[in-house]
Short mmCIF file of C-alpha atoms in Angstrom, two decimals:
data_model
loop_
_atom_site.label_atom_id
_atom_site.label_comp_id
_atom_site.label_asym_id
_atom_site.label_seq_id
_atom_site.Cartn_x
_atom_site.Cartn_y
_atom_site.Cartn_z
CA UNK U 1 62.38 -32.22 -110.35
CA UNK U 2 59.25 -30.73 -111.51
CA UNK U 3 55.98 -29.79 -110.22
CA UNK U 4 53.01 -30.49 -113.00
CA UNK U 5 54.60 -29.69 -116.19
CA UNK U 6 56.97 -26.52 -114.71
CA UNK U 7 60.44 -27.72 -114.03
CA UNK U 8 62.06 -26.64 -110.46
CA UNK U 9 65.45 -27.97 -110.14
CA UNK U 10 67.27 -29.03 -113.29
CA UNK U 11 70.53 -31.34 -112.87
CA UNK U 12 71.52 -30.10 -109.26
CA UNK U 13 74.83 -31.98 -108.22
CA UNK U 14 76.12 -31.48 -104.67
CA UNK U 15 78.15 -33.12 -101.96
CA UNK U 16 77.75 -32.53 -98.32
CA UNK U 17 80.80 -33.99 -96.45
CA UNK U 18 80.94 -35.79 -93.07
CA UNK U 19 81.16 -32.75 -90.20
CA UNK U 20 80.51 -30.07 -93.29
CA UNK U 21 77.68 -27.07 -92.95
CA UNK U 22 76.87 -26.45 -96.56
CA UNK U 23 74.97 -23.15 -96.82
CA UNK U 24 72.04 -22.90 -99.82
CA UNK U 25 71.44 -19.82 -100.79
CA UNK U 26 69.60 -18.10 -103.84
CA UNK U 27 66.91 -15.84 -104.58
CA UNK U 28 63.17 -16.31 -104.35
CA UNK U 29 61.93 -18.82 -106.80
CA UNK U 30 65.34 -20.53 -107.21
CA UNK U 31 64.49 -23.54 -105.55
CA UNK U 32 66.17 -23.81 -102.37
CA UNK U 33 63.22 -24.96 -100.36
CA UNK U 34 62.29 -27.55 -103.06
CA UNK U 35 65.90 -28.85 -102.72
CA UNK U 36 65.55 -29.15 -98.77
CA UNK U 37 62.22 -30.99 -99.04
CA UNK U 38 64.26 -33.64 -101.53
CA UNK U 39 66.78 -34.19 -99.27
CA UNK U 40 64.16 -35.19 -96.43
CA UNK U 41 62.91 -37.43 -99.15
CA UNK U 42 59.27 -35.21 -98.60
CA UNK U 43 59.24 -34.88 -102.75
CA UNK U 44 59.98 -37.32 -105.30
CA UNK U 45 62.44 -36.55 -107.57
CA UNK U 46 62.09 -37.52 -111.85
CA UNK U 47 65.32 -38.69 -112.11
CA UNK U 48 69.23 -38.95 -110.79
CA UNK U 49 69.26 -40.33 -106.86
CA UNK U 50 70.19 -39.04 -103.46
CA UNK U 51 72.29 -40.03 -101.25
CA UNK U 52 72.20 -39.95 -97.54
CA UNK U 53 73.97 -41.92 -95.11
CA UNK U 54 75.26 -44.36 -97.07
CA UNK U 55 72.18 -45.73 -99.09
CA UNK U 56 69.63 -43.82 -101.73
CA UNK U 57 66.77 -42.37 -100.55
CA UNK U 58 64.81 -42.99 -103.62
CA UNK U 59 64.98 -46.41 -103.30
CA UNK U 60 64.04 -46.61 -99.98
CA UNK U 61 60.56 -48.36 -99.04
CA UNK U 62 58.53 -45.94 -96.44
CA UNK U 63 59.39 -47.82 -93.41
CA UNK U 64 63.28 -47.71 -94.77
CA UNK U 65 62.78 -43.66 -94.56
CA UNK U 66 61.07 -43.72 -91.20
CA UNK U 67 64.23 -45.35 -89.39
CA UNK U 68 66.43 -43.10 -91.53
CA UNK U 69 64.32 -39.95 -90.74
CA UNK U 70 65.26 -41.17 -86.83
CA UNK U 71 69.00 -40.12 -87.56
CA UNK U 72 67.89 -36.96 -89.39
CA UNK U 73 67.11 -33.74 -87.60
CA UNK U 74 64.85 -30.55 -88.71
CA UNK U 75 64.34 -26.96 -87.66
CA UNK U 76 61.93 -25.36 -89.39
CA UNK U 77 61.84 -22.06 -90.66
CA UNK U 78 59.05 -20.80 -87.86
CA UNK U 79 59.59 -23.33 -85.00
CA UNK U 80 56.84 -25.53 -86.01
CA UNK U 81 56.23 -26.01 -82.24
CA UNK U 82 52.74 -27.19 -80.91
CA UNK U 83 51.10 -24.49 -79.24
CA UNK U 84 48.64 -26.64 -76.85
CA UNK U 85 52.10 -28.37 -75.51
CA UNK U 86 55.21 -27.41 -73.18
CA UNK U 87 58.46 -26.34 -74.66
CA UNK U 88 59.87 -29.74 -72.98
CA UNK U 89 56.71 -31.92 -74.15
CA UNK U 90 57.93 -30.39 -77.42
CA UNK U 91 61.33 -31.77 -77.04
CA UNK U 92 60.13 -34.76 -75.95
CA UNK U 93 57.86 -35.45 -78.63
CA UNK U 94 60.55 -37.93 -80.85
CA UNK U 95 61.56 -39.55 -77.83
CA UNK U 96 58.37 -40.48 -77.02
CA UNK U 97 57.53 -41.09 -80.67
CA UNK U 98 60.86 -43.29 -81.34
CA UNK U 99 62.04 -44.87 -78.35
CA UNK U 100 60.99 -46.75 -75.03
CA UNK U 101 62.68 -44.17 -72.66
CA UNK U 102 61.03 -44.05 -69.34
CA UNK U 103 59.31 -40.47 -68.41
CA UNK U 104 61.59 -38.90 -66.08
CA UNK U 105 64.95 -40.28 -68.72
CA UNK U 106 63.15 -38.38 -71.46
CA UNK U 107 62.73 -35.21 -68.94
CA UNK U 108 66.69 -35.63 -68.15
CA UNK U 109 67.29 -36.09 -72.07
CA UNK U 110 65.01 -33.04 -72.54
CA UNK U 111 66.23 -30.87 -70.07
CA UNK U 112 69.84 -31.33 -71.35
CA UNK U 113 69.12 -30.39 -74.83
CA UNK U 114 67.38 -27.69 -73.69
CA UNK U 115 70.52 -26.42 -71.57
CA UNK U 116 72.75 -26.49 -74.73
CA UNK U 117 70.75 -23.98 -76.35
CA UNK U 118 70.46 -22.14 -73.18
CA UNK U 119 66.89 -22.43 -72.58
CA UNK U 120 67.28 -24.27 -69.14
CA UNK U 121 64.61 -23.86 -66.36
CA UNK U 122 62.03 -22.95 -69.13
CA UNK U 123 60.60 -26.12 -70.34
CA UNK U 124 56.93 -25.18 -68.69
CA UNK U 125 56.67 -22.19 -70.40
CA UNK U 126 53.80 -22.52 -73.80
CA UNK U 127 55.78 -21.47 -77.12
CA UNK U 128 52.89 -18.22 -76.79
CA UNK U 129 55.38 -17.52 -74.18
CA UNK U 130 58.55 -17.53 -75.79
CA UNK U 131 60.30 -14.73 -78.22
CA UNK U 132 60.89 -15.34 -81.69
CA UNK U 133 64.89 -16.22 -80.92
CA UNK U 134 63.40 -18.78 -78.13
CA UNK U 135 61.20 -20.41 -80.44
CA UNK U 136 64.08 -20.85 -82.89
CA UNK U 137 66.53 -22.32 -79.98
CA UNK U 138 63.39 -24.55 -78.88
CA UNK U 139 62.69 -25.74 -82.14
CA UNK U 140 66.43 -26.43 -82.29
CA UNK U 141 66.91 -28.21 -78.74
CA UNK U 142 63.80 -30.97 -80.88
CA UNK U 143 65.95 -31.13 -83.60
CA UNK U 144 68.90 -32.66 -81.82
CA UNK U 145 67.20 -34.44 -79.18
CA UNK U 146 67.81 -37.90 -81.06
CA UNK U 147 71.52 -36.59 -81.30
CA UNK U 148 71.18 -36.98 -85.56
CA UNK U 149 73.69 -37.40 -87.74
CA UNK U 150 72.85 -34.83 -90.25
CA UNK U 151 70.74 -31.72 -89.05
CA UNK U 152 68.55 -29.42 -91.42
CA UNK U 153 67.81 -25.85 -91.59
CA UNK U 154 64.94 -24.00 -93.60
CA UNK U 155 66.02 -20.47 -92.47
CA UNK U 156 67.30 -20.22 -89.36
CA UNK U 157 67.76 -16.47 -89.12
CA UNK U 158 64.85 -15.32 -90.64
CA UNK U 159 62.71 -12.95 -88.62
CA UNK U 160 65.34 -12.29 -86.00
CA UNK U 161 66.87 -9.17 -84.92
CA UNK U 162 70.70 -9.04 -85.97
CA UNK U 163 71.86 -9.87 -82.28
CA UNK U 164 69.73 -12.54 -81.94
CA UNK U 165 70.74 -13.76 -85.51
CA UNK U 166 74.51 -13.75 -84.39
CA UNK U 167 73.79 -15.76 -81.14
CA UNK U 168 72.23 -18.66 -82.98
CA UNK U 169 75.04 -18.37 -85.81
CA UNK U 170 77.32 -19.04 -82.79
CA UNK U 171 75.09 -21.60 -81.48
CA UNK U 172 75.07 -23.75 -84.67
CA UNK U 173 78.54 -23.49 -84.89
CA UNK U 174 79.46 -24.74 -81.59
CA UNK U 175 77.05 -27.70 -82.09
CA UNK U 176 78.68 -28.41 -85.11
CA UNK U 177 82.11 -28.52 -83.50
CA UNK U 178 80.57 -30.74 -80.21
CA UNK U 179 78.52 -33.20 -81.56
CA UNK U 180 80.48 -33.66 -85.27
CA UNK U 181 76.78 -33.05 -87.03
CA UNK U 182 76.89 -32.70 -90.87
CA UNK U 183 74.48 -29.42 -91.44
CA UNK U 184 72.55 -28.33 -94.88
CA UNK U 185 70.97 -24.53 -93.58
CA UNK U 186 68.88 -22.66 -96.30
CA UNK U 187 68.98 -19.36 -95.91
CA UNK U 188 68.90 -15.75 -97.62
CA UNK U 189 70.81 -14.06 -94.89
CA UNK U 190 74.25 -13.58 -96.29
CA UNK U 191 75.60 -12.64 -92.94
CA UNK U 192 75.00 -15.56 -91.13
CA UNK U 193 75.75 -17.54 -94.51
CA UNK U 194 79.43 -15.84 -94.34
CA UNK U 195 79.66 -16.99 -91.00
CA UNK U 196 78.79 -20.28 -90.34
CA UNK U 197 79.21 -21.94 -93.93
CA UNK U 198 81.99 -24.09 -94.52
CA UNK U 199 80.80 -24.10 -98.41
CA UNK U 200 77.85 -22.44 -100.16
CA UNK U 201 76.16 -23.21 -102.67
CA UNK U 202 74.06 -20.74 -104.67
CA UNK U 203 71.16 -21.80 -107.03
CA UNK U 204 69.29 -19.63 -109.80
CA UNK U 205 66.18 -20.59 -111.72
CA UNK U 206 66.89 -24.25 -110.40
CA UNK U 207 70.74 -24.96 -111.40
CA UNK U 208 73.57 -24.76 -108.92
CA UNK U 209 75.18 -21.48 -110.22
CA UNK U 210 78.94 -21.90 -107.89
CA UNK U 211 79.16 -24.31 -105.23
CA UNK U 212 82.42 -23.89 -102.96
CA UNK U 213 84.25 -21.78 -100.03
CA UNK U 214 82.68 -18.61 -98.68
CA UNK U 215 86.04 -16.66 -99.80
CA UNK U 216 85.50 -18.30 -103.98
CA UNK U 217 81.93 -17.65 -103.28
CA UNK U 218 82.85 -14.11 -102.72
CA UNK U 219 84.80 -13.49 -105.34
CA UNK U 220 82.67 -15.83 -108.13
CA UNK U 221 82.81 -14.09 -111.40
CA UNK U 222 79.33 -14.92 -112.07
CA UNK U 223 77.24 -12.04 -112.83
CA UNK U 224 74.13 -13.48 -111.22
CA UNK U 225 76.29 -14.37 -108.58
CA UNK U 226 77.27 -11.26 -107.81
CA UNK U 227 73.71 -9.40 -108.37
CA UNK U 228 72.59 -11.69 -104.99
CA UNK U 229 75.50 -11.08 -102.98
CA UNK U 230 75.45 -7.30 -104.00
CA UNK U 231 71.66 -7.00 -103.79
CA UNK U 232 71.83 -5.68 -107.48
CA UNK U 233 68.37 -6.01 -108.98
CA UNK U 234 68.53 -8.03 -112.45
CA UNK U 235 67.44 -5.88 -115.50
CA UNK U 236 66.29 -9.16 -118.05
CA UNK U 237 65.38 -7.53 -121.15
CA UNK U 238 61.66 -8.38 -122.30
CA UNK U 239 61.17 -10.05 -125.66
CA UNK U 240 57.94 -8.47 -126.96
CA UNK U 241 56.98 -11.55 -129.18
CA UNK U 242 57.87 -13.68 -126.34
CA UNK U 243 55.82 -11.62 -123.63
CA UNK U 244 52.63 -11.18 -126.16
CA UNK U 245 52.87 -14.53 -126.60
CA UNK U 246 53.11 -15.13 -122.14
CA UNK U 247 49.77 -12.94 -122.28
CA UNK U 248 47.94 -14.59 -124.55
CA UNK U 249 48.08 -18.36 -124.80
#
């Protein structure tokens, strides 16, 4: 995968199975997001395929990845909610887009949704009105509200408070366990990555460094490994040929 001439992710193998959450983690620059927007089929790769539900996405035609997309959810990393609608017209919103549901079934659909991430009786509240945790549960209640079959995370956690963090950990756990939803969650927070993950896998400069249990994870012999999970700051030696040369061309 490369963007212009500057390669991002360089052989990346990984499998996700049925029921799984598979955590992505790595430090800034590594390519996790890049990764994420492959899987949603948002970037074309240069080469290899992927995999989702049975058939490969790059060799879908658009209207192939539209009706996949239906059986995909996402929760973006800041809510991505519309600001001039409801927090239930924001739920809403793919049922109106993608089915023929009558108004007061999509209300119903809406409204239960809403009540498994505990945000019943406030789907006439504006997202202006909501905390950052709300936004996150909101954005969340969207994501499921065509009941997908695989669910996607661009950091859950980030910009929450550590109780707040926790409740949603629990909260994509439980949804994992009632609804049987295979999960891919990007994140930097190794807290909620220890908790929720059923396998991790880290990336570095674009290659898949260890992918496996949180407990191997843990204990990966892998100095880079170890300098994100440790919060160790990497000391790369400069070449000074190599960093005149940077500077001047």
């Amino acid at each position: 995968m490369y963007y212009g001439t500057r390669q991002i992710l360089k052989s990346v193998s990984l499998t996700v199975n049925q029921g799984e959450i598979m955590v992505v983690m790595g430090g800034s620059g590594s390519g996790k997001s890049t990764l994420l927007r492959c899987l949603l089929g948002l970037e074309n790769i240069t080469s290899g395929s992927i995999q989702i539900l049975g058939g490969d996405i790059t060799k879908k035609s658009e209207s192939e990845m539209y009706e996949l997309r239906k059986k995909m959810g996402v929760s973006f990393q800041g809510g991505a909610l519309f600001g001039s609608m409801s927090v239930g017209d924001n739920v809403q919103l793919p049922l109106r887009e993608h089915t023929n549901l009558d108004d007061k079934t999509m209300q119903i659909v809406s409204r239960m949704k809403l009540e498994v991430v505990n945000l019943s009786g406030f789907e006439h509240l504006m997202p202006s009105e909501l905390s950052g945790g709300m936004i996150k549960r909101a954005a969340l209640a969207r994501a499921i509200v065509m009941d997908p079959k695989m669910l996607f995370f661009d950091e859950p956690s980030a910009g929450l408070d550590p109780v707040t963090s926790a409740e949603l950990d629990e909260l994509i756990l439980r949804l994992r366990d009632a609804m049987n939803m295979t999960m891919v969650v990007v994140t930097h927070e190794l807290d909620s990555a220890f908790k929720i993950a059923d396998r991790i896998t880290v990336l570095d400069q674009g290659e898949v460094l260890v992918c496996d249990t949180v407990d191997n994870v843990r204990n990966s012999k892998s100095d880079r490994v170890q300098d994100l999970l440790n919060r160790r700051a990497r000391n790369d030696e400069v070449n000074a040929d190599e960093y005149l040369r940077r500077l001047t061309v």
